[in-house]
mmCIF file of C-alpha atoms in Angstrom:
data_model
loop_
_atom_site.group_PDB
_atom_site.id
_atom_site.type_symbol
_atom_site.label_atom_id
_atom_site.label_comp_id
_atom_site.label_asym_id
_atom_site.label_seq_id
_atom_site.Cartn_x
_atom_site.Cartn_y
_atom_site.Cartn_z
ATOM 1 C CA UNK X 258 -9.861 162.575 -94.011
ATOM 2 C CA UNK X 259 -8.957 162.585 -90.198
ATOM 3 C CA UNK X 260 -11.227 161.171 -88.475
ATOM 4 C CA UNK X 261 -11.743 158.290 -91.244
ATOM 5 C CA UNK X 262 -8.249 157.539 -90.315
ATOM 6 C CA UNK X 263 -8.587 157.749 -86.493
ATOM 7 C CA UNK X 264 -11.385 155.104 -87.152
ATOM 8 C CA UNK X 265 -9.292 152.737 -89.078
ATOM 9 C CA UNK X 266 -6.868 153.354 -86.737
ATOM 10 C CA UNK X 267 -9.259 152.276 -83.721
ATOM 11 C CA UNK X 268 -10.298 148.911 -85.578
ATOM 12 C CA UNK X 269 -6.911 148.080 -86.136
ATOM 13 C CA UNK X 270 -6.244 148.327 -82.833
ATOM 14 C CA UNK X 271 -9.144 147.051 -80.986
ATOM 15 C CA UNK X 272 -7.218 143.833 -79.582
ATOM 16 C CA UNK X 273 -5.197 145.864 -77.874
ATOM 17 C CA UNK X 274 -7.842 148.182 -76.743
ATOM 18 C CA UNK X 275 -10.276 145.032 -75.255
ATOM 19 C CA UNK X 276 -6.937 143.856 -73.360
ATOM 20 C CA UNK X 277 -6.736 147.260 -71.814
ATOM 21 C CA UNK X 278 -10.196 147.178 -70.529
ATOM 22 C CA UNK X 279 -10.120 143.309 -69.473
ATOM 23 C CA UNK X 280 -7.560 144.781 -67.234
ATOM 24 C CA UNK X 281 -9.206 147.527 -65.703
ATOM 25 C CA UNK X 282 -12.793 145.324 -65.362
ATOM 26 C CA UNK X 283 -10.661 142.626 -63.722
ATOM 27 C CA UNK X 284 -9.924 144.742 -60.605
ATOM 28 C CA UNK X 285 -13.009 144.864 -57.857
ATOM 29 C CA UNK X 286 -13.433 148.534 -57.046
ATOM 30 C CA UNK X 287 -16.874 148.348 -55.606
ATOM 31 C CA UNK X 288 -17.230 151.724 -53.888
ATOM 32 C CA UNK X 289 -20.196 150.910 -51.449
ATOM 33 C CA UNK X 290 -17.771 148.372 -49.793
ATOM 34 C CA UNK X 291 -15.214 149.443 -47.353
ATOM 35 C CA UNK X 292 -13.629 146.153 -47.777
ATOM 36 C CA UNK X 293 -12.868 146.922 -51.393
ATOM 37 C CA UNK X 294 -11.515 150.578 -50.414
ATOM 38 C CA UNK X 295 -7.860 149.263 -51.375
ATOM 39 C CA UNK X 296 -9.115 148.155 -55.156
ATOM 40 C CA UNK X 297 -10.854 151.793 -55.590
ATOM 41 C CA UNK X 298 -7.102 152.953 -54.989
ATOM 42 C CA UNK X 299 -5.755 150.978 -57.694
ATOM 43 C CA UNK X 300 -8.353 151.597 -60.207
ATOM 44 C CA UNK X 301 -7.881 155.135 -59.657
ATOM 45 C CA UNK X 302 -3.648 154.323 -60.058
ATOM 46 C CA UNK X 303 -4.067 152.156 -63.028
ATOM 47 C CA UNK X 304 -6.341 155.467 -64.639
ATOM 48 C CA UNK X 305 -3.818 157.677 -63.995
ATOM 49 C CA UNK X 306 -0.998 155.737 -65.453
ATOM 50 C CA UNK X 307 -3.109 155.019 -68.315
ATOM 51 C CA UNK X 308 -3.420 158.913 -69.257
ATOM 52 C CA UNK X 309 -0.404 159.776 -68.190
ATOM 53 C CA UNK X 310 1.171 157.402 -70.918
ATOM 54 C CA UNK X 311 -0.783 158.793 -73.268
ATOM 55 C CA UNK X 312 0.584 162.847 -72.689
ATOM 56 C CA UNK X 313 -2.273 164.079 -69.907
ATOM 57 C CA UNK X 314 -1.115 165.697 -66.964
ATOM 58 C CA UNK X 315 -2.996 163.467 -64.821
ATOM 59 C CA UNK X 316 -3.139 163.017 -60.879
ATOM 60 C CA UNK X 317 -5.034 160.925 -58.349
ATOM 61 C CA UNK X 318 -6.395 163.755 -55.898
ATOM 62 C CA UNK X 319 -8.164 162.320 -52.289
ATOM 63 C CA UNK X 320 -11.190 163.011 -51.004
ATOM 64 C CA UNK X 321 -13.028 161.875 -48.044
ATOM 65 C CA UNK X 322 -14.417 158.943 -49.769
ATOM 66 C CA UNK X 323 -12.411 157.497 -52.620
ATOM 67 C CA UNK X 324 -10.373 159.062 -55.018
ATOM 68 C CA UNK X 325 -11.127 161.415 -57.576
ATOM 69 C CA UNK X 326 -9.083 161.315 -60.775
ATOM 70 C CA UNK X 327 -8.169 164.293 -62.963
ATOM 71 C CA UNK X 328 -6.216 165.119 -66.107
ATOM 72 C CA UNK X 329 -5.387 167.698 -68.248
ATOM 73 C CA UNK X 330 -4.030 167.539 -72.224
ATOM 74 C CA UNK X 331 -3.368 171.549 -73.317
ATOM 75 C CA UNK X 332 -4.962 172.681 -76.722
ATOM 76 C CA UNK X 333 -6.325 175.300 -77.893
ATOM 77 C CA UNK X 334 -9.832 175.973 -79.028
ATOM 78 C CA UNK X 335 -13.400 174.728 -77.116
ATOM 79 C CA UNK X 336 -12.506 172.956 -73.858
ATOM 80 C CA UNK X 337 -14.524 169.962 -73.290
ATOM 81 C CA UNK X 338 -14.386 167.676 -69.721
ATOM 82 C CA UNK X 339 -15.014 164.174 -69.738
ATOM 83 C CA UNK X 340 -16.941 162.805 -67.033
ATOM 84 C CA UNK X 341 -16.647 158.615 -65.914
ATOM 85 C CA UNK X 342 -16.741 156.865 -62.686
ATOM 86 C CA UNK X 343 -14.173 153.692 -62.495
ATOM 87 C CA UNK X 344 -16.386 152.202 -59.392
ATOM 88 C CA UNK X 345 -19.148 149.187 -59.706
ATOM 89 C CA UNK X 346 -21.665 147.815 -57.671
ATOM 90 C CA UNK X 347 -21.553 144.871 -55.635
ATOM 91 C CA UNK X 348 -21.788 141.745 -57.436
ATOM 92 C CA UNK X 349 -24.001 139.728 -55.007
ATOM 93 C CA UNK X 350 -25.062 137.004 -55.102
ATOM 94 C CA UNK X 351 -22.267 135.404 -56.343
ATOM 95 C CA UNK X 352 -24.301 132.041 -57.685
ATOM 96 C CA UNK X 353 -26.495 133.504 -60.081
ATOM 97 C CA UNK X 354 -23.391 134.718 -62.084
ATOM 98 C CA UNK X 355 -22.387 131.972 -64.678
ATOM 99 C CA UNK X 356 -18.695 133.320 -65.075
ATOM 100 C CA UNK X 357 -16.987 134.833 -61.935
ATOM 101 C CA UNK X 358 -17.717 139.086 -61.979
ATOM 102 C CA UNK X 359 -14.197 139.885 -62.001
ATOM 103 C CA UNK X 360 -12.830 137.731 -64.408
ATOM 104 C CA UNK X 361 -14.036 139.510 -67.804
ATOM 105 C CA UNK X 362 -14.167 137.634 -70.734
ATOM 106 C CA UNK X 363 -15.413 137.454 -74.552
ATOM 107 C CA UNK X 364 -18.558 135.746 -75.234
ATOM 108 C CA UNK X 365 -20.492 135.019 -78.632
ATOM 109 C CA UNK X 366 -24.285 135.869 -78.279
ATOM 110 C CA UNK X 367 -27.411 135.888 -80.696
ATOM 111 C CA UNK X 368 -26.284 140.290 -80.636
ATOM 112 C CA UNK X 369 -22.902 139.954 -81.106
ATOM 113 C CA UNK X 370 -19.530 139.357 -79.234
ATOM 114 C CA UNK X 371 -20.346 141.069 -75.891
ATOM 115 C CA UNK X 372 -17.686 141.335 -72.495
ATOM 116 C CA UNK X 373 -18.666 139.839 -69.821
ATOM 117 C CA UNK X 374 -17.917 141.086 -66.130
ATOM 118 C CA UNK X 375 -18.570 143.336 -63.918
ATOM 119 C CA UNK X 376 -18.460 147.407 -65.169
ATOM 120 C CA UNK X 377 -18.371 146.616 -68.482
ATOM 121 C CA UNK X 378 -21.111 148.388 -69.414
ATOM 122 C CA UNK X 379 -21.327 150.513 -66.137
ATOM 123 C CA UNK X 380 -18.874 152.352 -66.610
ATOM 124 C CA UNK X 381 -15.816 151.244 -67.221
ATOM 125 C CA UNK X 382 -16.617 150.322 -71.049
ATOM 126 C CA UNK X 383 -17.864 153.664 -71.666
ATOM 127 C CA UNK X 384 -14.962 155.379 -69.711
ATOM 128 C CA UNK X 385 -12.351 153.395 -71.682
ATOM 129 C CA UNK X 386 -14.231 154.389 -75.335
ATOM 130 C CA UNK X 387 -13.264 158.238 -74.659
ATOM 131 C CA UNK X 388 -9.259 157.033 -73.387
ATOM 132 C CA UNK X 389 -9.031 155.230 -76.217
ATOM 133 C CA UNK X 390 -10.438 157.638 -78.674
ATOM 134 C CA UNK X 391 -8.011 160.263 -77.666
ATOM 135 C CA UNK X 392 -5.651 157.548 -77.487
ATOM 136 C CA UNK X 393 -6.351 156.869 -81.397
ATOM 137 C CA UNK X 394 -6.515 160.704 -82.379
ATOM 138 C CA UNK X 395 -2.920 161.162 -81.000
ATOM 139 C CA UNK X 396 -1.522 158.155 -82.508
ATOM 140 C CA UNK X 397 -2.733 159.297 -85.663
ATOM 141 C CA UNK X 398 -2.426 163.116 -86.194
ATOM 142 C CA UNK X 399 0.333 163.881 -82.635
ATOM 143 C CA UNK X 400 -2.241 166.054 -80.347
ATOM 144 C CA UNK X 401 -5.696 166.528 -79.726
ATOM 145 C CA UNK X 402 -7.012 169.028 -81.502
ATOM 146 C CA UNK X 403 -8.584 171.020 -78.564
ATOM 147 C CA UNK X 404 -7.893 171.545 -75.039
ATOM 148 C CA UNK X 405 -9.458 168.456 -72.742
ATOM 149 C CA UNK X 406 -9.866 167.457 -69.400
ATOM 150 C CA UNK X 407 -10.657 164.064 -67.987
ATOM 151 C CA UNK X 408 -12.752 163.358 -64.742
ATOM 152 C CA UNK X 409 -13.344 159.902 -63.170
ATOM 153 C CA UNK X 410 -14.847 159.388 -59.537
ATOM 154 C CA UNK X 411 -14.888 156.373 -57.738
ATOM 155 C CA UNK X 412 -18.058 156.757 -55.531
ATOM 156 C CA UNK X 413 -20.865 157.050 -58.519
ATOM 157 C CA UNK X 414 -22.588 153.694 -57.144
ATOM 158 C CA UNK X 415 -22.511 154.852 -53.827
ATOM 159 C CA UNK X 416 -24.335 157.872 -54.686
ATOM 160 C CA UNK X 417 -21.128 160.476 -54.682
ATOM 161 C CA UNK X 418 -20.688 162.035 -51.566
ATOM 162 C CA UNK X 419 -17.462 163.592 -52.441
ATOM 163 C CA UNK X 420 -18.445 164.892 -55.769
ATOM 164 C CA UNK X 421 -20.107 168.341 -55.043
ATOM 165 C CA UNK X 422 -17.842 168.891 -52.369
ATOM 166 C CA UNK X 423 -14.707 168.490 -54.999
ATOM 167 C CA UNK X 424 -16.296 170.173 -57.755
ATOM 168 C CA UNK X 425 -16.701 173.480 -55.265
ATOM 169 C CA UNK X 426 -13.380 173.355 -54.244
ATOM 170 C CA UNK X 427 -11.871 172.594 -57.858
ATOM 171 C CA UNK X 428 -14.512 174.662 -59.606
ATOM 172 C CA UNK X 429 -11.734 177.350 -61.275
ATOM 173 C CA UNK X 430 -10.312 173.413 -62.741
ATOM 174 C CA UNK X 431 -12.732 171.533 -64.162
ATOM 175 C CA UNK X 432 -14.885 174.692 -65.667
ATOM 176 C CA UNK X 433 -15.136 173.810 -69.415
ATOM 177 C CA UNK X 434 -16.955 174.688 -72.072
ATOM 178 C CA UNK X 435 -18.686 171.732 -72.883
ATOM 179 C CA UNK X 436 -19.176 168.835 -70.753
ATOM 180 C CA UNK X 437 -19.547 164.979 -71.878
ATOM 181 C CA UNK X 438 -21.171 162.050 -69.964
ATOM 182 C CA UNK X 439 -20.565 158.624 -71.316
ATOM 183 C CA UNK X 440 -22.652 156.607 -68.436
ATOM 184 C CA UNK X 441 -26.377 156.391 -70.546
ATOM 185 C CA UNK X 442 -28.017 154.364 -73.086
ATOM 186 C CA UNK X 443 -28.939 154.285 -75.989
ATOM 187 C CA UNK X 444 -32.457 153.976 -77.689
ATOM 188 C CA UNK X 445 -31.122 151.189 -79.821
ATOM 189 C CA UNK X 446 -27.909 149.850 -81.230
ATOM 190 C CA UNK X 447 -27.915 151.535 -84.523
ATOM 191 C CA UNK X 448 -29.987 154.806 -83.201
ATOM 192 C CA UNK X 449 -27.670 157.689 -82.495
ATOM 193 C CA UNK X 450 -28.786 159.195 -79.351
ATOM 194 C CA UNK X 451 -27.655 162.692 -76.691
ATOM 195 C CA UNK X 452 -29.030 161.945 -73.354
ATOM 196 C CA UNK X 453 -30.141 165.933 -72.028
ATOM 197 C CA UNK X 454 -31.251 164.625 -68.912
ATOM 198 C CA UNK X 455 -30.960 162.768 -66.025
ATOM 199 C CA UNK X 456 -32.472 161.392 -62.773
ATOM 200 C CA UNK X 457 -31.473 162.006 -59.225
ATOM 201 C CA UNK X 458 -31.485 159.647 -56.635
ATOM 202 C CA UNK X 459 -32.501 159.733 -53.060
ATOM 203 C CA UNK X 460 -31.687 156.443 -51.171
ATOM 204 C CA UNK X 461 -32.564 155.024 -47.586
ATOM 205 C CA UNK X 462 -31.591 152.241 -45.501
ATOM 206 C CA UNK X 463 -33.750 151.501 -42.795
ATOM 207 C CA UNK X 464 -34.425 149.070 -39.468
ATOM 208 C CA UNK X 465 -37.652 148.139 -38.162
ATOM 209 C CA UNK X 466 -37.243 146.607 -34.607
ATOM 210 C CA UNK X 467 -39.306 144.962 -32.184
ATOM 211 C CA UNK X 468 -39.034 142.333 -29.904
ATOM 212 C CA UNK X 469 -35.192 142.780 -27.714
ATOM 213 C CA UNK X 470 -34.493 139.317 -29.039
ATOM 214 C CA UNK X 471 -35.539 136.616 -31.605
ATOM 215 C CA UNK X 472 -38.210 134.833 -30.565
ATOM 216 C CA UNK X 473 -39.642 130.591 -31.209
ATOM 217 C CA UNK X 474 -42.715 131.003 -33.213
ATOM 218 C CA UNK X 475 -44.146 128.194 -31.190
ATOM 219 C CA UNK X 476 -43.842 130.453 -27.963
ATOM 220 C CA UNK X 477 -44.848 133.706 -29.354
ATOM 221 C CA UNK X 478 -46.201 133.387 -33.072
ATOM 222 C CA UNK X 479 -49.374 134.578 -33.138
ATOM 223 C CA UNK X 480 -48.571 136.984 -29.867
ATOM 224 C CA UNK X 481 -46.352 138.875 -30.638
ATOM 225 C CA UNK X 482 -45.748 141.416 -33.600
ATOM 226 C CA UNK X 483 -43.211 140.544 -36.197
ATOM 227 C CA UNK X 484 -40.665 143.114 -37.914
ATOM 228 C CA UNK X 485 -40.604 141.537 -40.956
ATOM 229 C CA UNK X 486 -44.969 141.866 -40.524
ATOM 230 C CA UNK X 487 -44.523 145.539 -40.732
ATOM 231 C CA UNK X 488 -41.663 146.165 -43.193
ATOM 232 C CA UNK X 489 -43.359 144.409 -45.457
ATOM 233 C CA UNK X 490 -46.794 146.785 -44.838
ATOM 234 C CA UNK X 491 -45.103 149.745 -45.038
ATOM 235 C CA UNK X 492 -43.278 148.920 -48.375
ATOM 236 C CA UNK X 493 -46.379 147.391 -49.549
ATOM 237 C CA UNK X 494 -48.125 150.797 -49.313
ATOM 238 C CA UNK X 495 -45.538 152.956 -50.740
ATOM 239 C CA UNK X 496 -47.626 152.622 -54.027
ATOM 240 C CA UNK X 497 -51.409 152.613 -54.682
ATOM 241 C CA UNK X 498 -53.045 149.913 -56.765
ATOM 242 C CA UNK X 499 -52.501 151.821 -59.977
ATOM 243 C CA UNK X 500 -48.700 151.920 -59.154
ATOM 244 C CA UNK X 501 -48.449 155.365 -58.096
ATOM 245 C CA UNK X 502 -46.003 156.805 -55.369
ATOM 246 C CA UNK X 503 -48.259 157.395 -52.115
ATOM 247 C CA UNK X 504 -45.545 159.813 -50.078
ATOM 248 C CA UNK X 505 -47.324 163.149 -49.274
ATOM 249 C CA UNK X 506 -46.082 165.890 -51.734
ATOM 250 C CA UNK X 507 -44.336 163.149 -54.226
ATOM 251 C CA UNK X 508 -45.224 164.584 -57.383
ATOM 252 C CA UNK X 509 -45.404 168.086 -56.446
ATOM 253 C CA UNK X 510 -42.453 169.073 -58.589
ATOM 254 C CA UNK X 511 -42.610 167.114 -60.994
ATOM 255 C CA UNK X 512 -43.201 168.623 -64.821
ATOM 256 C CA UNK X 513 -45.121 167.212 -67.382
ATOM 257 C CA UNK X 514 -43.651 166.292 -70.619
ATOM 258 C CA UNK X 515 -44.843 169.077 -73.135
ATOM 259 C CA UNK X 516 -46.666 168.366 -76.247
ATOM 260 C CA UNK X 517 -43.921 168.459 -78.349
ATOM 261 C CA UNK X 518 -41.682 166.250 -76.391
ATOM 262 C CA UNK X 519 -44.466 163.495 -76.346
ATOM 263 C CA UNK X 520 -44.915 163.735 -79.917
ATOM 264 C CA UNK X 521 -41.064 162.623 -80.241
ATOM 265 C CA UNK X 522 -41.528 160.208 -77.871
ATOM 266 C CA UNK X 523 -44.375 158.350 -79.309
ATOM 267 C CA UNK X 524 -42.836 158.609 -82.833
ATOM 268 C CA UNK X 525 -40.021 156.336 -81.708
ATOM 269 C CA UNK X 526 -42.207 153.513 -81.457
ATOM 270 C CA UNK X 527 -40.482 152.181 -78.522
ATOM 271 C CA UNK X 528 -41.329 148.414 -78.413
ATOM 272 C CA UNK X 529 -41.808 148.301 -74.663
ATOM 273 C CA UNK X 530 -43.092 143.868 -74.875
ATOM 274 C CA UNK X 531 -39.383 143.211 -76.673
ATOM 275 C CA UNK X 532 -37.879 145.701 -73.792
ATOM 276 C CA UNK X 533 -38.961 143.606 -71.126
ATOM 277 C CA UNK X 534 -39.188 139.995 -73.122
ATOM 278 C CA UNK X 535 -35.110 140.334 -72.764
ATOM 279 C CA UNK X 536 -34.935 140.213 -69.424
ATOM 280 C CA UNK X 537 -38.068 137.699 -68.951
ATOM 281 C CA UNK X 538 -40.892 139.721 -68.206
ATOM 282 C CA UNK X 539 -43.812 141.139 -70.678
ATOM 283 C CA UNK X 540 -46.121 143.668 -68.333
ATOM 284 C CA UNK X 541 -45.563 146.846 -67.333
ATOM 285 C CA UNK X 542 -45.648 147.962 -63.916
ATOM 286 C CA UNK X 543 -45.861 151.182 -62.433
ATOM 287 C CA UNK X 544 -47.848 154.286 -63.115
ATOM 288 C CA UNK X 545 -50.467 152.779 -64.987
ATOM 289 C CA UNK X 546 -51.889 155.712 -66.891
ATOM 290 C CA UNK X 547 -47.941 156.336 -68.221
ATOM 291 C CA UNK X 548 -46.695 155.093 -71.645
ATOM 292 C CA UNK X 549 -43.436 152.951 -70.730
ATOM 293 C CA UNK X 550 -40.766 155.452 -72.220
ATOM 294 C CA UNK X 551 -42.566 158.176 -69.580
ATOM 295 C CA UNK X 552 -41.973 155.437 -66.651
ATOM 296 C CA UNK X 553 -38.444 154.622 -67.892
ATOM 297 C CA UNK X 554 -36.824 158.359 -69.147
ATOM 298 C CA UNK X 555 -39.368 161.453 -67.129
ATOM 299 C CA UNK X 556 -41.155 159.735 -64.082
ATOM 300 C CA UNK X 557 -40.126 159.320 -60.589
ATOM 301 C CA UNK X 558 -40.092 155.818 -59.092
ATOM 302 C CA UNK X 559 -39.546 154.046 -55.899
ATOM 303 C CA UNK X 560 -38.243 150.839 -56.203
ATOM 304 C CA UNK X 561 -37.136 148.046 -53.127
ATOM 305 C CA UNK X 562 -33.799 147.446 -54.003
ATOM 306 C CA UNK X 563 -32.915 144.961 -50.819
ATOM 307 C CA UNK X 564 -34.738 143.862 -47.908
ATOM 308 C CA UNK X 565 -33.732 141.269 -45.239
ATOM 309 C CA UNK X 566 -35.134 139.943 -41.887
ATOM 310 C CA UNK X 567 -35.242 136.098 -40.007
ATOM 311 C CA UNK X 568 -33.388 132.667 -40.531
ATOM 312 C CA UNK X 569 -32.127 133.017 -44.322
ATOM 313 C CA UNK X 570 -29.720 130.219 -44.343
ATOM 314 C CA UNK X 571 -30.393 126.547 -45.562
ATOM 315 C CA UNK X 572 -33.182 124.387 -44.057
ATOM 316 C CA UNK X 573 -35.410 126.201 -41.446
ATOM 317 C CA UNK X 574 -35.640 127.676 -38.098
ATOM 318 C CA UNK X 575 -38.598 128.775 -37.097
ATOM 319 C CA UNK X 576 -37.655 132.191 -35.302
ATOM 320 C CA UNK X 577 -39.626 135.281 -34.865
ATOM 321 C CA UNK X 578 -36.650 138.035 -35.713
ATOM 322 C CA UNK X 579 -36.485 140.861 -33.605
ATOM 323 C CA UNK X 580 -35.773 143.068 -35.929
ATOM 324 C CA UNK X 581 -36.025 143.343 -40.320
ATOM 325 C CA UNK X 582 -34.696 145.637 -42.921
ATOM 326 C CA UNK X 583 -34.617 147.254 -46.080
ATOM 327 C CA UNK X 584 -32.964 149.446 -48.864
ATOM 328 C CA UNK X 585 -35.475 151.550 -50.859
ATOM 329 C CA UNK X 586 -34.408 154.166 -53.904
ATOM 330 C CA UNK X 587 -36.162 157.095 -55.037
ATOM 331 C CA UNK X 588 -35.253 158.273 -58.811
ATOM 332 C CA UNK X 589 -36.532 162.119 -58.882
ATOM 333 C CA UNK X 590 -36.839 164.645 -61.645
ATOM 334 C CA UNK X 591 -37.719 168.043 -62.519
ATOM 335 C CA UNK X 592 -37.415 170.218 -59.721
ATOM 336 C CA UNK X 593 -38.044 166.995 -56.574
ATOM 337 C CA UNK X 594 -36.184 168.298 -53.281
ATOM 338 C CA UNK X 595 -33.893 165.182 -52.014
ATOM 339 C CA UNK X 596 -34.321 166.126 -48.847
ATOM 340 C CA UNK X 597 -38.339 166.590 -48.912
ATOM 341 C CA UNK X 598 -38.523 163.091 -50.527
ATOM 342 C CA UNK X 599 -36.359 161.825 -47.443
ATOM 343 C CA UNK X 600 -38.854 163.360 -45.159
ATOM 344 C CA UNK X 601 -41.681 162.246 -47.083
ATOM 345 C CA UNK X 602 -40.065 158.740 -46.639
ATOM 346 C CA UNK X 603 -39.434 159.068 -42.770
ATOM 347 C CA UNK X 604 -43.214 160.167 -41.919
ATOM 348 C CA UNK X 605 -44.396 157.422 -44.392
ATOM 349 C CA UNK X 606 -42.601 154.765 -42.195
ATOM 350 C CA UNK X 607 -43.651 156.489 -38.524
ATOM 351 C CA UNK X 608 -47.265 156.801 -38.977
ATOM 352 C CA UNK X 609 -47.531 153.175 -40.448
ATOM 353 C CA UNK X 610 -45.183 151.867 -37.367
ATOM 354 C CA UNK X 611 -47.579 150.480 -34.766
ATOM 355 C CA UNK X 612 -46.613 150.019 -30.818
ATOM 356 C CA UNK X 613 -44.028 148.191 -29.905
ATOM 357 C CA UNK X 614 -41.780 148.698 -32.827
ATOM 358 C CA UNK X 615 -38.844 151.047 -33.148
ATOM 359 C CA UNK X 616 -37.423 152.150 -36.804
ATOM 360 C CA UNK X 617 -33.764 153.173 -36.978
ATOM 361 C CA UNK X 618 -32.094 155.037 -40.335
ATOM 362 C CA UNK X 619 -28.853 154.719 -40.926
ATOM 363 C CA UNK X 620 -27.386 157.469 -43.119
ATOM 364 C CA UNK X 621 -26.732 156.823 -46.515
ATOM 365 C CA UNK X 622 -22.471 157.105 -47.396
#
């Protein structure tokens, strides 16, 4: 049988196959970085060697942002597209790694041998799984047995400002009949799963500013208002005390799971106490008349993903800061307008900004 042969042939060849990816994980394309724009580049070049070695007819094509990468094997039949990004997030901070980010390697663990380093599991594992499958069917039979096209971006973590824009002007190109995302997870380890839906994202990066300079607390604490004072009220009252989002109009588009749906849901008997227990924690948060799968896989959220303000270095220094700041991220569903959230989010901020203080938003990339 074929494919029982492709699969042997895979195993046999798995050394080979972690090397490849150990070399792709060990080069830093974080996308959200303009210092890193140069390693984007050469994750995109290393992508398109990679499939061009293996028979595609693949090219690194430019965008505004960083590259997009696209290739093409002929067949005949169905024709599928594969869809990866080769960028990462930022790996800050740097101490609370215990091997350095970019230097992947094998470790043992109570669930098996697992690769540590940064995109191994988002999504340069999963991107390399497809590569190397088609890499295996070739070896094995000489072709693919239908017509496929490959599609890797390099701005997925930055929220992919070149991707519609590409996708218009390529539309006639990467139409297919059937396309595959490989950047999801999986119920469990041994549970076969097809993700049918996704979340959006809405993100914003804002400035609250008030004093024109720092100020000594022993001069002006208790006077004067403090930045840091305010961010943290207006975050604070993003949610209501039974976790839900407070922005006027939130959940005005969002659908309800139907009967059915919940049914399935509930007879998965998600263990939502082990869920957290692996990452230290043991009680959910957020909407608190929600079963955890509904938070996790069909509910919006609102989460604070980085906030800053004051004297953060070692020791102390007791300044008032003039100014304080924050990254917050919206994941929508259902039929949520991006652009009504953002609104939402910028009258949320204004009428909670008391005199004196100034808020500036700076665009997202």
């Amino acid at each position: 049988m074929t494919l029982d042969a492709v699969l042997a042939h895979i195993d046999a060849e798995l050394p080979k196959a972690t090397d490849r990816l150990l070399d792709l994980l060990r080069i830093p394309s974080i996308s959200t970085d303009p210092a890193y724009k140069a390693d984007c580049d050469r994750a995109a070049d290393w992508l398109v060697e990679e499939l061009n070695g293996l028979g595609f007819d693949a090219s690194k094509r430019p965008t505004t942002g960083h590259p997009m990468v696209v290739a093409h094997n002929e067949g005949t039949g169905p024709h599928i597209l594969f869809y990866g990004h080769y960028d990462v997030q930022p790996v800050d901070p740097l101490e609370l790694w215990d091997t350095p980010p970019f230097e992947p390697a094998l470790e043992d663990t109570d669930k098996g041998v697992v690769i540590r380093g940064r995109g191994s599991s988002d999504d340069k594992g999963q991107l390399m799984t497809f590569v190397e499958a088609c890499r295996a069917w070739k070896a094995v039979t000489g072709s693919l047995p239908i017509k496929v096209s490959i599609f890797f971006e390099g701005e997925e973590e930055s929220g992919s400002p070149s991707l519609v824009p590409f996708m218009q002007q390529n539309a006639d190109e990467l139409t297919a009949d059937i396309a595959l995302i490989c950047d999801t997870g999986l119920f469990e380890s041994a549970v076969p799963a097809i993700t049918t839906q996704l979340r959006g994202m809405v993100t914003e990066d804002f400035t609250i500013k008030g004093a024109s300079r720092d100020l000594h607390s022993g001069m002006y604490g208790g006077l004067a208002g403090n930045p840091i004072h305010v961010l943290s009220d207006i975050i604070a009252k993003l949610h209501d005390e039974t976790g839900h989002i407070t922005l006027e109009g939130f959940y005005d588009d969002v659908p309800e799971l139907t009967d059915e749906m919940r049914s399935q849901w509930q007879n998965l008997s998600f263990d939502h106490a082990s869920y957290l227990g692996d990452v230290g924690l043991s009680v959910p948060a957020g909407e608190q008349d929600r079963t955890p799968l509904e938070m996790i896989w069909s509910r919006p959220t609102c989460e604070v993903n980085g906030i800053w303000g004051g004297y953060i270095g070692d020791g102390f220094k007791t300044v008032l800061p003039a100014q304080a700041s924050a990254k917050i991220s919206f994941r929508l569903v259902g039929q949520q307008d991006p652009d009504k959230i953002h609104n939402a989010f910028v009258k949320h901020v204004k009428d909670n900004l008391p005199s004196d203080f100034t808020v500036e938003f700076t665009p997202s990339r």
